[in-house]
């Protein structure tokens, strides 16, 4: 039985891969195809979708019935957002994450090579 | 009461400038980062207490010898028992300054904490969407032995070629993220070093002390000591995490891991730079944490004797106790 977090990821994967907005039923079908939705209830999918909507990953088109759900940004855009934060492009360092090694320029990296060689 | 105010003010000045500068230059801190971090926190706390104490002691001087008397008197002004005329302009100025300064520090701390947590929460969502559990990854089996990763709880893998490793700390849950690029770059022991290092950050809750000093710097950005303290604490925290990793891998492996993740070129790049440039680099690199960490790992391991470390810890305690006692205890010989 997948956790809610894993379900969220599966739903996003389906939405990203389809490149289009889907109804909850279509989503349920495709999740079933992918082998993760065989025991999913429609209410579970709807719960996951509303959570994703609240987190700002999914938008719901209410103008059509049944409602259609689509990803707000592509997987690449989200990855870029993540990497931007990791690589310190966020500007104001508010100690969000702790990297193993911070920003290092190529010159500094070459210096590290020499330090290791000298030893 | 006035003597107490002056004494506290002098202590505040000492803690605001010469003491931090001296501590930043002390070499022993690199050999005993935990003790040094304790001292830094004591200096920051005692500094704030001294400044507030000096201002409050001076501001409430007409009401009594101790802070408690002063507070009672101050409340008495509102209840009508005391006349506000007891306080002159200097007193009022000091009290206002205390309120503004204290409020500014606390508010900044709160705002920084909230903003930080909100960003972290957003990043956590992103990690959940874009990563998979490390244990599930096919990369895990090549070329790493199963034992290299040990306990894999809370480890996630993101599919990106850039070699990155980081942790997202938190009060209740934390996650450590490694990239596919990192897994391909590092050997088994090097990877274990990275994971142990990040685990130290999570287990020891370094983000709390980093937040405090980050917020302090944000409160007083024009004051050079706050950015010095922020940098020092940041570097010491990294070295403390390195010390944890050193328990499982040897120093050279950890140093190599740091250099590789920093982007150390695989082939010899020394022919591009003349030998004389070495000293220049050495001087300039003194503020590059990665170089400082590597130097420390490759250098002779000089520990600091336990008695010395305990003495410093006791000193840190005394440092906090002094302004506290001066404020609360009735006329500690200072009247």
CSV table of N, CA, C and O in Angstrom, one decimal, chain A:
chain,number,residue,atom,x,y,z
A,1,UNK,N,0.9,-1.2,0.0
A,1,UNK,CA,0.0,0.0,0.0
A,1,UNK,C,0.9,1.2,0.0
A,1,UNK,O,1.7,1.5,0.9
A,2,UNK,N,0.8,2.0,-1.0
A,2,UNK,CA,1.7,3.2,-1.2
A,2,UNK,C,1.3,4.3,-0.2
A,2,UNK,O,0.1,4.4,0.2
A,3,UNK,N,2.3,5.0,0.3
A,3,UNK,CA,2.0,6.1,1.2
A,3,UNK,C,1.5,7.3,0.4
A,3,UNK,O,1.6,7.3,-0.9
A,4,UNK,N,0.9,8.3,1.1
A,4,UNK,CA,0.3,9.4,0.4
A,4,UNK,C,1.4,10.2,-0.4
A,4,UNK,O,1.1,10.6,-1.5
A,5,UNK,N,2.6,10.2,0.2
A,5,UNK,CA,3.7,10.9,-0.5
A,5,UNK,C,4.0,10.2,-1.9
A,5,UNK,O,4.2,10.9,-2.9
A,6,UNK,N,4.1,8.9,-1.8
A,6,UNK,CA,4.4,8.2,-3.0
A,6,UNK,C,3.3,8.3,-4.0
A,6,UNK,O,3.5,8.4,-5.3
A,7,UNK,N,2.0,8.4,-3.6
A,7,UNK,CA,0.9,8.6,-4.5
A,7,UNK,C,1.0,9.9,-5.1
A,7,UNK,O,0.7,10.1,-6.3
A,8,UNK,N,1.3,10.9,-4.4
A,8,UNK,CA,1.4,12.3,-4.9
A,8,UNK,C,2.5,12.2,-6.1
A,8,UNK,O,2.3,12.8,-7.1
A,9,UNK,N,3.6,11.6,-5.8
A,9,UNK,CA,4.6,11.5,-6.8
A,9,UNK,C,4.1,10.7,-8.1
A,9,UNK,O,4.4,11.1,-9.2
A,10,UNK,N,3.4,9.7,-7.9
A,10,UNK,CA,2.8,8.9,-9.0
A,10,UNK,C,1.9,9.7,-9.8
A,10,UNK,O,1.9,9.7,-11.1
A,11,UNK,N,1.0,10.5,-9.1
A,11,UNK,CA,0.1,11.3,-9.8
A,11,UNK,C,0.8,12.4,-10.7
A,11,UNK,O,0.5,12.6,-11.8
A,12,UNK,N,1.8,13.0,-10.0
A,12,UNK,CA,2.5,14.0,-10.8
A,12,UNK,C,3.2,13.4,-12.0
A,12,UNK,O,3.3,14.0,-13.0
A,13,UNK,N,3.8,12.2,-11.8
A,13,UNK,CA,4.5,11.6,-12.9
A,13,UNK,C,3.5,11.4,-14.1
A,13,UNK,O,3.9,11.6,-15.2
A,14,UNK,N,2.3,10.9,-13.8
A,14,UNK,CA,1.3,10.7,-14.8
A,14,UNK,C,1.0,12.0,-15.5
A,14,UNK,O,0.9,12.1,-16.7
A,15,UNK,N,0.7,13.0,-14.7
A,15,UNK,CA,0.4,14.3,-15.3
A,15,UNK,C,1.5,14.9,-16.2
A,15,UNK,O,1.3,15.4,-17.2
A,16,UNK,N,2.8,14.8,-15.6
A,16,UNK,CA,3.9,15.3,-16.4
A,16,UNK,C,4.1,14.5,-17.7
A,16,UNK,O,4.3,15.1,-18.7
A,17,UNK,N,4.0,13.2,-17.6
A,17,UNK,CA,4.2,12.3,-18.8
A,17,UNK,C,3.1,12.5,-19.8
A,17,UNK,O,3.4,12.4,-21.0
A,18,UNK,N,1.9,12.8,-19.4
A,18,UNK,CA,0.8,12.9,-20.3
A,18,UNK,C,0.8,14.3,-21.0
A,18,UNK,O,0.4,14.4,-22.2
A,19,UNK,N,1.4,15.3,-20.4
A,19,UNK,CA,1.6,16.6,-21.0
A,19,UNK,C,0.3,17.3,-21.2
A,19,UNK,O,0.2,18.3,-21.9
A,20,UNK,N,-0.8,16.8,-20.6
A,20,UNK,CA,-2.1,17.4,-20.8
A,20,UNK,C,-2.9,17.3,-19.5
A,20,UNK,O,-2.5,16.7,-18.5
A,21,UNK,N,-4.0,18.0,-19.4
A,21,UNK,CA,-4.8,17.9,-18.2
A,21,UNK,C,-5.7,16.7,-18.4
A,21,UNK,O,-6.2,16.4,-19.5
A,22,UNK,N,-6.0,16.1,-17.3
A,22,UNK,CA,-6.8,14.8,-17.3
A,22,UNK,C,-7.9,14.9,-16.3
A,22,UNK,O,-7.8,15.7,-15.3
A,23,UNK,N,-8.9,14.1,-16.5
A,23,UNK,CA,-9.9,14.0,-15.5
A,23,UNK,C,-9.5,13.0,-14.4
A,23,UNK,O,-8.5,12.2,-14.7
A,24,UNK,N,-10.1,13.0,-13.3
A,24,UNK,CA,-9.8,12.1,-12.2
A,24,UNK,C,-9.9,10.7,-12.7
A,24,UNK,O,-9.1,9.8,-12.3
A,25,UNK,N,-10.9,10.4,-13.5
A,25,UNK,CA,-11.1,9.0,-14.0
A,25,UNK,C,-9.9,8.6,-14.9
A,25,UNK,O,-9.4,7.5,-14.8
A,26,UNK,N,-9.5,9.5,-15.8
A,26,UNK,CA,-8.4,9.2,-16.7
A,26,UNK,C,-7.1,8.9,-15.9
A,26,UNK,O,-6.3,8.0,-16.2
A,27,UNK,N,-7.0,9.7,-14.9
A,27,UNK,CA,-5.8,9.6,-14.0
A,27,UNK,C,-5.8,8.2,-13.3
A,27,UNK,O,-4.8,7.5,-13.3
A,28,UNK,N,-7.0,7.8,-12.8
A,28,UNK,CA,-7.1,6.6,-12.1
A,28,UNK,C,-6.8,5.4,-13.1
A,28,UNK,O,-6.1,4.5,-12.7
A,29,UNK,N,-7.3,5.6,-14.3
A,29,UNK,CA,-6.9,4.6,-15.4
A,29,UNK,C,-5.4,4.4,-15.6
A,29,UNK,O,-4.9,3.3,-15.6
A,30,UNK,N,-4.8,5.6,-15.8
A,30,UNK,CA,-3.4,5.5,-16.1
A,30,UNK,C,-2.5,5.1,-14.9
A,30,UNK,O,-1.5,4.5,-15.0
A,31,UNK,N,-3.0,5.4,-13.7
A,31,UNK,CA,-2.3,4.9,-12.5
A,31,UNK,C,-2.4,3.4,-12.4
A,31,UNK,O,-1.5,2.7,-12.0
A,32,UNK,N,-3.6,2.9,-12.8
A,32,UNK,CA,-3.8,1.5,-12.8
A,32,UNK,C,-2.9,0.8,-13.8
A,32,UNK,O,-2.3,-0.2,-13.5
A,33,UNK,N,-2.7,1.5,-15.0
A,33,UNK,CA,-1.8,0.9,-16.1
A,33,UNK,C,-0.4,0.9,-15.6
A,33,UNK,O,0.3,-0.1,-15.8
A,34,UNK,N,0.0,1.9,-14.8
A,34,UNK,CA,1.4,2.0,-14.3
A,34,UNK,C,1.6,1.0,-13.2
A,34,UNK,O,2.7,0.9,-12.7
A,35,UNK,N,0.5,0.3,-12.8
A,35,UNK,CA,0.7,-0.7,-11.7
A,35,UNK,C,0.6,-0.2,-10.3
A,35,UNK,O,0.8,-0.9,-9.4
A,36,UNK,N,0.3,1.1,-10.2
A,36,UNK,CA,0.2,1.6,-8.8
A,36,UNK,C,-1.2,1.9,-8.4
A,36,UNK,O,-1.5,2.1,-7.2
A,37,UNK,N,-2.1,1.9,-9.3
A,37,UNK,CA,-3.5,2.3,-9.0
A,37,UNK,C,-4.5,1.2,-8.9
A,37,UNK,O,-5.7,1.4,-8.8
A,38,UNK,N,-4.0,0.0,-8.9
A,38,UNK,CA,-5.0,-1.1,-9.0
A,38,UNK,C,-6.0,-1.1,-7.8
A,38,UNK,O,-7.1,-1.5,-8.0
A,39,UNK,N,-5.5,-0.7,-6.7
A,39,UNK,CA,-6.5,-0.7,-5.5
A,39,UNK,C,-6.9,0.7,-5.1
A,39,UNK,O,-7.4,0.8,-4.0
A,40,UNK,N,-6.6,1.6,-6.0
A,40,UNK,CA,-7.0,3.0,-5.6
A,40,UNK,C,-8.5,3.3,-5.7
A,40,UNK,O,-9.1,3.0,-6.7
A,41,UNK,N,-9.0,3.9,-4.7
A,41,UNK,CA,-10.4,4.4,-4.8
A,41,UNK,C,-10.4,5.8,-5.4
A,41,UNK,O,-9.4,6.6,-5.2
A,42,UNK,N,-11.4,6.1,-6.1
A,42,UNK,CA,-11.5,7.5,-6.7
A,42,UNK,C,-11.4,8.6,-5.7
A,42,UNK,O,-10.8,9.6,-5.9
A,43,UNK,N,-11.9,8.3,-4.5
A,43,UNK,CA,-11.8,9.4,-3.4
A,43,UNK,C,-10.3,9.6,-3.0
A,43,UNK,O,-9.9,10.7,-2.7
A,44,UNK,N,-9.5,8.5,-3.1
A,44,UNK,CA,-8.1,8.7,-2.7
A,44,UNK,C,-7.4,9.6,-3.8
A,44,UNK,O,-6.7,10.5,-3.4
A,45,UNK,N,-7.7,9.3,-5.0
A,45,UNK,CA,-7.1,10.1,-6.1
A,45,UNK,C,-7.5,11.6,-5.9
A,45,UNK,O,-6.7,12.5,-6.1
A,46,UNK,N,-8.8,11.8,-5.6
A,46,UNK,CA,-9.3,13.2,-5.4
A,46,UNK,C,-8.6,13.9,-4.2
A,46,UNK,O,-8.3,15.0,-4.3
A,47,UNK,N,-8.4,13.1,-3.2
A,47,UNK,CA,-7.7,13.6,-2.0
A,47,UNK,C,-6.3,14.1,-2.4
A,47,UNK,O,-5.8,15.2,-2.1
A,48,UNK,N,-5.6,13.2,-3.1
A,48,UNK,CA,-4.2,13.5,-3.5
A,48,UNK,C,-4.2,14.7,-4.4
A,48,UNK,O,-3.4,15.6,-4.3
A,49,UNK,N,-5.2,14.8,-5.3
A,49,UNK,CA,-5.2,15.9,-6.2
A,49,UNK,C,-5.5,17.2,-5.5
A,49,UNK,O,-4.9,18.3,-5.8
A,50,UNK,N,-6.4,17.2,-4.5
A,50,UNK,CA,-6.6,18.5,-3.8
A,50,UNK,C,-5.4,18.8,-2.9
A,50,UNK,O,-5.1,20.0,-2.8
A,51,UNK,N,-4.7,17.9,-2.4
A,51,UNK,CA,-3.4,18.2,-1.7
A,51,UNK,C,-2.4,18.8,-2.6
A,51,UNK,O,-1.7,19.8,-2.3
A,52,UNK,N,-2.3,18.2,-3.8
A,52,UNK,CA,-1.3,18.8,-4.8
A,52,UNK,C,-1.7,20.2,-5.3
A,52,UNK,O,-0.9,21.0,-5.5
A,53,UNK,N,-3.1,20.4,-5.3
A,53,UNK,CA,-3.6,21.7,-5.7
A,53,UNK,C,-3.2,22.7,-4.6
A,53,UNK,O,-2.7,23.8,-4.9
A,54,UNK,N,-3.3,22.3,-3.3
A,54,UNK,CA,-3.0,23.2,-2.2
A,54,UNK,C,-1.5,23.5,-2.2
A,54,UNK,O,-1.1,24.6,-1.8
A,55,UNK,N,-0.7,22.5,-2.6
A,55,UNK,CA,0.8,22.8,-2.6
A,55,UNK,C,1.2,23.5,-3.8
A,55,UNK,O,2.4,23.9,-3.9
A,56,UNK,N,0.3,23.8,-4.7
A,56,UNK,CA,0.7,24.6,-5.9
A,56,UNK,C,1.3,23.9,-7.0
A,56,UNK,O,2.0,24.4,-7.9
A,57,UNK,N,1.1,22.6,-7.1
A,57,UNK,CA,1.6,21.8,-8.2
A,57,UNK,C,0.6,21.5,-9.3
A,57,UNK,O,1.0,21.3,-10.4
A,58,UNK,N,-0.6,21.5,-8.9
A,58,UNK,CA,-1.7,21.1,-9.8
A,58,UNK,C,-2.8,22.2,-9.9
A,58,UNK,O,-3.1,22.9,-8.9
A,59,UNK,N,-3.3,22.4,-11.1
A,59,UNK,CA,-4.4,23.4,-11.1
A,59,UNK,C,-5.6,22.6,-11.7
A,59,UNK,O,-5.5,21.7,-12.5
A,60,UNK,N,-6.8,23.1,-11.2
A,60,UNK,CA,-8.0,22.4,-11.6
A,60,UNK,C,-8.8,23.3,-12.5
A,60,UNK,O,-9.1,24.4,-12.2
A,61,UNK,N,-9.3,22.7,-13.6
A,61,UNK,CA,-10.2,23.4,-14.5
A,61,UNK,C,-11.6,23.1,-14.1
A,61,UNK,O,-12.1,22.0,-14.3
A,62,UNK,N,-12.3,24.1,-13.6
A,62,UNK,CA,-13.6,23.9,-13.2
A,62,UNK,C,-14.7,24.2,-14.2
A,62,UNK,O,-15.9,24.0,-14.0
A,63,UNK,N,-14.2,24.8,-15.4
A,63,UNK,CA,-15.1,25.2,-16.4
A,63,UNK,C,-15.8,24.1,-17.1
A,63,UNK,O,-16.8,24.2,-17.7
A,64,UNK,N,-15.1,22.9,-17.1
A,64,UNK,CA,-15.7,21.7,-17.7
A,64,UNK,C,-16.1,20.7,-16.7
A,64,UNK,O,-15.5,20.7,-15.6
A,65,UNK,N,-17.0,19.9,-17.1
A,65,UNK,CA,-17.4,18.8,-16.2
A,65,UNK,C,-17.2,17.5,-16.9
A,65,UNK,O,-17.7,17.4,-18.0
A,66,UNK,N,-16.5,16.5,-16.4
A,66,UNK,CA,-15.9,16.5,-15.1
A,66,UNK,C,-14.7,17.4,-15.0
A,66,UNK,O,-14.1,17.7,-16.1
A,67,UNK,N,-14.3,17.9,-13.9
A,67,UNK,CA,-13.1,18.8,-13.8
A,67,UNK,C,-11.9,18.1,-14.3
A,67,UNK,O,-11.7,16.9,-14.2
A,68,UNK,N,-11.0,18.9,-14.9
A,68,UNK,CA,-9.8,18.4,-15.4
A,68,UNK,C,-8.6,18.9,-14.6
A,68,UNK,O,-8.7,20.1,-14.1
A,69,UNK,N,-7.6,18.1,-14.4
A,69,UNK,CA,-6.5,18.5,-13.5
A,69,UNK,C,-5.2,18.5,-14.4
A,69,UNK,O,-5.0,17.5,-15.2
A,70,UNK,N,-4.4,19.5,-14.2
A,70,UNK,CA,-3.1,19.6,-15.0
A,70,UNK,C,-2.0,20.1,-14.1
A,70,UNK,O,-2.2,20.8,-13.1
A,71,UNK,N,-0.8,19.7,-14.5
A,71,UNK,CA,0.4,20.2,-13.8
A,71,UNK,C,0.6,21.7,-14.1
A,71,UNK,O,0.5,22.1,-15.3
A,72,UNK,N,0.9,22.4,-13.1
A,72,UNK,CA,1.2,23.9,-13.3
A,72,UNK,C,2.5,24.1,-14.0
A,72,UNK,O,2.6,25.0,-14.9
A,73,UNK,N,3.5,23.4,-13.6
A,73,UNK,CA,4.8,23.6,-14.3
A,73,UNK,C,5.3,22.2,-14.7
A,73,UNK,O,4.9,21.2,-14.2
A,74,UNK,N,6.2,22.2,-15.6
A,74,UNK,CA,6.8,20.9,-16.1
A,74,UNK,C,7.8,20.4,-15.1
A,74,UNK,O,8.2,21.1,-14.2
A,75,UNK,N,8.1,19.1,-15.2
A,75,UNK,CA,9.1,18.5,-14.3
A,75,UNK,C,10.4,19.2,-14.4
A,75,UNK,O,11.0,19.4,-13.4
A,76,UNK,N,10.8,19.6,-15.6
A,76,UNK,CA,12.1,20.3,-15.8
A,76,UNK,C,12.1,21.6,-15.1
A,76,UNK,O,13.1,22.0,-14.5
A,77,UNK,N,10.9,22.3,-15.1
A,77,UNK,CA,10.9,23.6,-14.5
A,77,UNK,C,11.0,23.5,-13.0
A,77,UNK,O,11.7,24.2,-12.3
A,78,UNK,N,10.3,22.5,-12.4
A,78,UNK,CA,10.4,22.2,-11.0
A,78,UNK,C,11.8,21.8,-10.6
A,78,UNK,O,12.3,22.2,-9.5
A,79,UNK,N,12.5,21.0,-11.4
A,79,UNK,CA,13.9,20.6,-11.1
A,79,UNK,C,14.8,21.8,-11.2
A,79,UNK,O,15.7,21.9,-10.3
A,80,UNK,N,14.5,22.7,-12.1
A,80,UNK,CA,15.3,23.9,-12.2
A,80,UNK,C,15.1,24.7,-10.9
A,80,UNK,O,16.1,25.3,-10.4
A,81,UNK,N,13.9,24.8,-10.4
A,81,UNK,CA,13.6,25.5,-9.2
A,81,UNK,C,14.4,24.9,-8.0
A,81,UNK,O,15.0,25.6,-7.2
A,82,UNK,N,14.3,23.6,-8.0
A,82,UNK,CA,15.0,22.9,-6.9
A,82,UNK,C,16.5,23.1,-7.0
A,82,UNK,O,17.2,23.5,-6.0
A,83,UNK,N,17.1,22.9,-8.1
A,83,UNK,CA,18.6,23.1,-8.3
A,83,UNK,C,19.0,24.5,-8.0
A,83,UNK,O,20.0,24.8,-7.5
A,84,UNK,N,18.1,25.5,-8.4
A,84,UNK,CA,18.4,26.9,-8.2
A,84,UNK,C,18.6,27.1,-6.7
A,84,UNK,O,19.5,27.9,-6.3
A,85,UNK,N,17.7,26.5,-5.9
A,85,UNK,CA,17.8,26.7,-4.5
A,85,UNK,C,19.0,26.0,-3.9
A,85,UNK,O,19.7,26.5,-3.0
A,86,UNK,N,19.3,24.8,-4.4
A,86,UNK,CA,20.5,24.0,-3.9
A,86,UNK,C,21.8,24.7,-4.2
A,86,UNK,O,22.7,24.8,-3.4
A,87,UNK,N,21.9,25.2,-5.4
A,87,UNK,CA,23.1,25.8,-5.8
A,87,UNK,C,23.3,27.3,-5.3
A,87,UNK,O,24.2,28.0,-5.7
A,88,UNK,N,22.3,27.7,-4.5
A,88,UNK,CA,22.5,29.0,-3.8
A,88,UNK,C,22.1,30.2,-4.6
A,88,UNK,O,22.5,31.3,-4.3
A,89,UNK,N,21.3,30.0,-5.6
A,89,UNK,CA,20.8,31.1,-6.4
A,89,UNK,C,19.7,31.9,-5.7
A,89,UNK,O,19.2,32.8,-6.2
A,90,UNK,N,19.3,31.4,-4.5
A,90,UNK,CA,18.2,32.0,-3.9
A,90,UNK,C,18.6,33.4,-3.3
A,90,UNK,O,17.7,34.1,-2.8
A,91,UNK,N,19.8,33.7,-3.3
A,91,UNK,CA,20.2,35.0,-2.8
A,91,UNK,C,20.3,35.1,-1.3
A,91,UNK,O,21.3,34.8,-0.7
A,92,UNK,N,19.2,35.4,-0.7
A,92,UNK,CA,19.2,35.6,0.8
A,92,UNK,C,19.4,34.2,1.4
A,92,UNK,O,18.4,33.4,1.4
A,93,UNK,N,20.5,33.9,2.0
A,93,UNK,CA,20.7,32.6,2.5
A,93,UNK,C,20.0,32.5,3.8
A,93,UNK,O,20.4,32.9,4.9
A,94,UNK,N,18.9,31.8,3.8
A,94,UNK,CA,18.1,31.7,5.0
A,94,UNK,C,18.3,30.3,5.6
A,94,UNK,O,17.4,29.8,6.3
A,95,UNK,N,19.4,29.7,5.4
A,95,UNK,CA,19.7,28.4,6.0
A,95,UNK,C,18.6,27.4,5.8
A,95,UNK,O,18.2,26.7,6.7
A,96,UNK,N,18.2,27.3,4.6
A,96,UNK,CA,17.1,26.3,4.3
A,96,UNK,C,17.7,24.9,4.2
A,96,UNK,O,17.1,24.0,4.8
A,97,UNK,N,18.8,24.7,3.6
A,97,UNK,CA,19.4,23.4,3.5
A,97,UNK,C,20.9,23.5,3.8
A,97,UNK,O,21.5,24.6,3.8
A,98,UNK,N,21.5,22.4,4.0
A,98,UNK,CA,22.9,22.3,4.3
A,98,UNK,C,23.6,21.4,3.3
A,98,UNK,O,23.5,20.2,3.4
A,99,UNK,N,24.4,22.0,2.5
A,99,UNK,CA,25.1,21.3,1.4
A,99,UNK,C,26.4,20.7,2.0
A,99,UNK,O,27.0,21.2,2.9
A,100,UNK,N,26.8,19.6,1.3
A,100,UNK,CA,28.0,19.0,1.7
A,100,UNK,C,29.2,19.9,1.4
A,100,UNK,O,30.1,20.1,2.2
A,101,UNK,N,29.2,20.5,0.3
A,101,UNK,CA,30.2,21.5,-0.1
A,101,UNK,C,29.5,22.7,-0.7
A,101,UNK,O,28.6,22.6,-1.6
A,102,UNK,N,29.8,23.9,-0.2
A,102,UNK,CA,29.2,25.1,-0.8
A,102,UNK,C,29.8,25.5,-2.1
A,102,UNK,O,30.5,24.8,-2.7
A,103,UNK,N,29.4,26.7,-2.5
A,103,UNK,CA,29.9,27.2,-3.8
A,103,UNK,C,31.4,27.3,-3.9
A,103,UNK,O,32.1,27.9,-3.0
A,104,UNK,N,32.0,26.7,-4.9
A,104,UNK,CA,33.4,26.8,-5.1
A,104,UNK,C,33.7,27.1,-6.5
A,104,UNK,O,33.2,26.5,-7.4
A,105,UNK,N,34.6,28.1,-6.8
A,105,UNK,CA,35.0,28.4,-8.1
A,105,UNK,C,36.0,27.4,-8.7
A,105,UNK,O,36.6,26.7,-8.0
A,106,UNK,N,36.1,27.4,-10.0
A,106,UNK,CA,37.1,26.5,-10.6
A,106,UNK,C,38.5,26.7,-10.1
A,106,UNK,O,39.3,25.7,-9.9
A,107,UNK,N,38.9,27.9,-9.9
A,107,UNK,CA,40.3,28.2,-9.4
A,107,UNK,C,40.4,27.5,-8.0
A,107,UNK,O,41.4,26.9,-7.7
A,108,UNK,N,39.4,27.7,-7.2
A,108,UNK,CA,39.4,27.1,-5.8
A,108,UNK,C,39.5,25.6,-5.9
A,108,UNK,O,40.1,25.0,-5.1
A,109,UNK,N,38.7,25.1,-6.9
A,109,UNK,CA,38.7,23.6,-7.0
A,109,UNK,C,40.1,23.1,-7.4
A,109,UNK,O,40.5,22.0,-6.9
A,110,UNK,N,40.8,23.9,-8.3
A,110,UNK,CA,42.1,23.5,-8.6
A,110,UNK,C,43.1,23.5,-7.4
A,110,UNK,O,44.0,22.7,-7.3
A,111,UNK,N,42.8,24.5,-6.6
A,111,UNK,CA,43.6,24.6,-5.3
A,111,UNK,C,43.5,23.3,-4.5
A,111,UNK,O,44.4,22.8,-3.9
A,112,UNK,N,42.2,22.9,-4.4
A,112,UNK,CA,42.0,21.7,-3.6
A,112,UNK,C,42.7,20.5,-4.2
A,112,UNK,O,43.2,19.6,-3.4
A,113,UNK,N,42.8,20.4,-5.5
A,113,UNK,CA,43.6,19.3,-6.1
A,113,UNK,C,45.0,19.4,-5.7
A,113,UNK,O,45.6,18.4,-5.3
A,114,UNK,N,45.6,20.6,-5.6
A,114,UNK,CA,47.0,20.8,-5.2
A,114,UNK,C,47.2,20.4,-3.8
A,114,UNK,O,48.2,19.8,-3.4
A,115,UNK,N,46.2,20.8,-3.0
A,115,UNK,CA,46.3,20.4,-1.5
A,115,UNK,C,46.4,18.9,-1.3
A,115,UNK,O,47.2,18.4,-0.5
A,116,UNK,N,45.6,18.2,-2.1
A,116,UNK,CA,45.6,16.8,-2.0
A,116,UNK,C,46.8,16.1,-2.5
A,116,UNK,O,47.3,15.1,-2.0
A,117,UNK,N,47.4,16.7,-3.5
A,117,UNK,CA,48.6,16.2,-4.1
A,117,UNK,C,49.8,16.4,-3.3
A,117,UNK,O,50.7,15.5,-3.2
A,118,UNK,N,49.8,17.5,-2.6
A,118,UNK,CA,51.0,17.9,-1.8
A,118,UNK,C,51.1,16.9,-0.6
A,118,UNK,O,52.2,16.6,-0.2
A,119,UNK,N,50.0,16.4,-0.2
A,119,UNK,CA,50.0,15.6,1.0
A,119,UNK,C,50.7,14.2,0.8
A,119,UNK,O,50.3,13.5,-0.1
